[in-house]
Coordinates of C-alpha atoms in Angstrom, one line a residue:
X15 CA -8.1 -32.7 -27.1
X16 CA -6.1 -30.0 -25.6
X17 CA -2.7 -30.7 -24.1
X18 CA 0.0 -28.9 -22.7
X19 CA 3.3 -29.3 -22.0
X20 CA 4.6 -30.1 -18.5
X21 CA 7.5 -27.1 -19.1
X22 CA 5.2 -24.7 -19.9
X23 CA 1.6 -23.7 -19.2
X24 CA -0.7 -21.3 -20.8
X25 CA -0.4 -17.8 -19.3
X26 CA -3.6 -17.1 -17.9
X27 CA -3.3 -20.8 -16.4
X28 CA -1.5 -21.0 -12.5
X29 CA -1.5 -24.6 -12.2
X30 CA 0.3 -24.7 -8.8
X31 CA -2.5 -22.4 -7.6
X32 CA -5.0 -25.0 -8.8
X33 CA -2.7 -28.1 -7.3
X34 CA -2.7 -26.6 -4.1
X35 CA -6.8 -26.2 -4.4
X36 CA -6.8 -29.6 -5.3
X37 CA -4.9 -30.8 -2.2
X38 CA -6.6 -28.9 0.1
X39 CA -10.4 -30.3 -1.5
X40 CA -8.8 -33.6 -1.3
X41 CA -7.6 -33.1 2.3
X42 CA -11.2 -32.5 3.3
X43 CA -12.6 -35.0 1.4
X44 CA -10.0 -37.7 3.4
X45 CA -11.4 -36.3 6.9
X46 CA -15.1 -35.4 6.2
X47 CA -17.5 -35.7 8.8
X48 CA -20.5 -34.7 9.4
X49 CA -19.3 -31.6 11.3
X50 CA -16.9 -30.7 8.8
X51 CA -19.3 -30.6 5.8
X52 CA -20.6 -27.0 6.5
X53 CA -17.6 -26.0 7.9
X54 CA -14.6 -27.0 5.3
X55 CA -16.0 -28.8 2.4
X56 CA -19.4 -26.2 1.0
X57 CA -16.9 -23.3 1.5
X58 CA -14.6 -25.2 -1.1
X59 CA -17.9 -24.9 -3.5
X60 CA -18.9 -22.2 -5.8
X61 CA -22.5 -21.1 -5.1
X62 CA -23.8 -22.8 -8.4
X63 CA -21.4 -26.1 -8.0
X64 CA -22.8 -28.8 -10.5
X65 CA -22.3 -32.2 -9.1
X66 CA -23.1 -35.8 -11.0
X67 CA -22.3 -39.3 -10.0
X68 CA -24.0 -42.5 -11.2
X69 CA -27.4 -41.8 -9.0
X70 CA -27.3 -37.7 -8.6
X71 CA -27.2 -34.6 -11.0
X72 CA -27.8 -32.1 -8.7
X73 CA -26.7 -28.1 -8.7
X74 CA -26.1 -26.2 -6.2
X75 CA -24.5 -25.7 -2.5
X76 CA -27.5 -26.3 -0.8
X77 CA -28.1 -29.5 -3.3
X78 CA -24.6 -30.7 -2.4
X79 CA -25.1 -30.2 1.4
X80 CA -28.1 -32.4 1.5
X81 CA -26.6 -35.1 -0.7
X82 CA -23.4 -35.4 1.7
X83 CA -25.9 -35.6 4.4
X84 CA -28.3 -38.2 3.1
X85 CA -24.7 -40.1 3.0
X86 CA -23.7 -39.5 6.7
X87 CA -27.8 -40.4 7.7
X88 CA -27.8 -43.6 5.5
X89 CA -24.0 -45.1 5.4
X90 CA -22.4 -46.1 9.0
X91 CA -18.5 -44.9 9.1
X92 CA -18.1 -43.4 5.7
X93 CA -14.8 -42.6 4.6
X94 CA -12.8 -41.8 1.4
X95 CA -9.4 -42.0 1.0
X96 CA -7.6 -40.5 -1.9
X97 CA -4.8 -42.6 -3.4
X98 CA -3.4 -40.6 -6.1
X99 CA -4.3 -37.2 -7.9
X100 CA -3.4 -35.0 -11.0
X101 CA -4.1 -31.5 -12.3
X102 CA -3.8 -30.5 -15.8
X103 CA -4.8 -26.5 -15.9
X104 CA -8.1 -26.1 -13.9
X105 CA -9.8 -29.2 -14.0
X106 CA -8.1 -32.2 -11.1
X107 CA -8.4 -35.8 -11.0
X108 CA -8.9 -38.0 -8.1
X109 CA -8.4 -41.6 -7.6
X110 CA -9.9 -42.8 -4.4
X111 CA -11.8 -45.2 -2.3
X112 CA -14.7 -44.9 -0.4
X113 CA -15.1 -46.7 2.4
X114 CA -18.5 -47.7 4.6
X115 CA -21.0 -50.0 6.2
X116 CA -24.3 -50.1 5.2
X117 CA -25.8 -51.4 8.7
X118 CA -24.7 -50.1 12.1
X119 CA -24.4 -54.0 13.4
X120 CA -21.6 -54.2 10.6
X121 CA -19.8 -51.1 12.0
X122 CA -20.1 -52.4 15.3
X123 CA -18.7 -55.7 14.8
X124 CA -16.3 -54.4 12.1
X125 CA -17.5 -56.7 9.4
X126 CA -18.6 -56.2 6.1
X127 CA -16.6 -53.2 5.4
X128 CA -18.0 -52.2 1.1
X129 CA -15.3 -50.1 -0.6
X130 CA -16.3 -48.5 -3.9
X131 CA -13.1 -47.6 -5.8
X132 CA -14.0 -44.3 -8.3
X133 CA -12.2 -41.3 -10.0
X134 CA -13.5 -37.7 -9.8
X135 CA -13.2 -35.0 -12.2
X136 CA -12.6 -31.7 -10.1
X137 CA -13.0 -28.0 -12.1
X138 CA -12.0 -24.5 -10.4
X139 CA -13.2 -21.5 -11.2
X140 CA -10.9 -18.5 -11.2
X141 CA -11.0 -17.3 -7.6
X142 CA -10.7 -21.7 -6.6
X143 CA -13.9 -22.5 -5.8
X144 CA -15.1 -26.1 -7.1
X145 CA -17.5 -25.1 -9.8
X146 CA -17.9 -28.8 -11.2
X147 CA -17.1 -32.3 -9.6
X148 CA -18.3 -35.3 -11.6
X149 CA -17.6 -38.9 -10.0
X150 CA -16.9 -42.0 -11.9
X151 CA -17.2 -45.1 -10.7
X152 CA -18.8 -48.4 -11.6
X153 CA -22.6 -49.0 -10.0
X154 CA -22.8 -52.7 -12.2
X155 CA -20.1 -53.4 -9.7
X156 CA -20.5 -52.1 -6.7
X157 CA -24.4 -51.8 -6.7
X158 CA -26.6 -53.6 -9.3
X159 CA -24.4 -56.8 -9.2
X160 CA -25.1 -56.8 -5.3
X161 CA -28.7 -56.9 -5.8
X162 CA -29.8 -61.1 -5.5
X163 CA -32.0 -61.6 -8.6
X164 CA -30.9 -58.6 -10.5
X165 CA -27.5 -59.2 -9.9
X166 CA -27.7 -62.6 -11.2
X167 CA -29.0 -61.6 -14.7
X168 CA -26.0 -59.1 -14.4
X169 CA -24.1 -61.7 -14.4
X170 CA -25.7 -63.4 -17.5
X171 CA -25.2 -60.8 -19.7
X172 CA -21.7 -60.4 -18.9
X173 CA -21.0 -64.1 -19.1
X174 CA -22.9 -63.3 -22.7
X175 CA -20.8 -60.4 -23.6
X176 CA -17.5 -61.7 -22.5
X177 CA -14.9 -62.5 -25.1
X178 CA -13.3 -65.1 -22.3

């Protein structure tokens, strides 16, 4: 594994031009919206951006457009909320929440809020543009367990597996 030191950075490396990319993606990630999607978050993309999560390996800006609105057609209130971040050269890391409701009664009546807590792995080319974002979080969790009779065997396995 690569590592440099804090004090000193390769040369063809501008990390605080990076960090300041990073910020900015993260910004618009904190207040995306619909309407802000196509305006301030695909111009943060390169043209072939390669995206993966646990459900989606998709390339693309066009691919990423019509993933982010699946999300706002499908999820009621979505919202993440980035709680701490780091760049080492050109590749950032996110540590966020994402917040949502999955039926519009629940957003309504302001109950049962989900919150998926995940990282993000974030790579810039040279001119800044996100060429690769790759999310990690844990669908067991947050998905699968949540599922009544699936969840339940789940929950067998782990009872199985745990050293507790």
């Amino acid at each position: 594994m690569k590592q440099t030191s804090v004090d000193k950075q390769p040369d063809n490396i501008n990390t605080s031009f990076f960090e300041d990319k990073l910020k900015i993606y993260a910004n618009v990630f904190e207040n995306l919206t619909e309407h802000s999607l196509l305006l301030e978050l695909l111009p943060l993309f390169d043209e072939q951006v390669f995206f993966k999560d646990p459900f989606n390996q998709i390339s693309g800006k066009n691919a990423v457009s019509k993933l982010f609105k699946h999300m706002f057609l499908t999820l009621h209130a979505p919202k993440f909320s980035v709680k701490h971040f780091a760049i080492s050269e050109d590749i950032g890391y996110l540590h966020w929440n994402f917040d949502f409701y999955l039926s519009k009664s629940d957003f309504l009546n302001q109950h049962n809020l989900k919150t998926i807590d995940g990282m993000s792995q974030v790579k810039f080319n040279e001119q800044g543009l996100v060429e690769k974002h790759i999310d990690y979080w844990d669908s067991g969790e947050y998905v699968y367990r949540q599922i009544p009779i699936l969840g339940w065997f789940i929950k067998q396995i782990e009872k199985r597996l745990s050293a507790a």
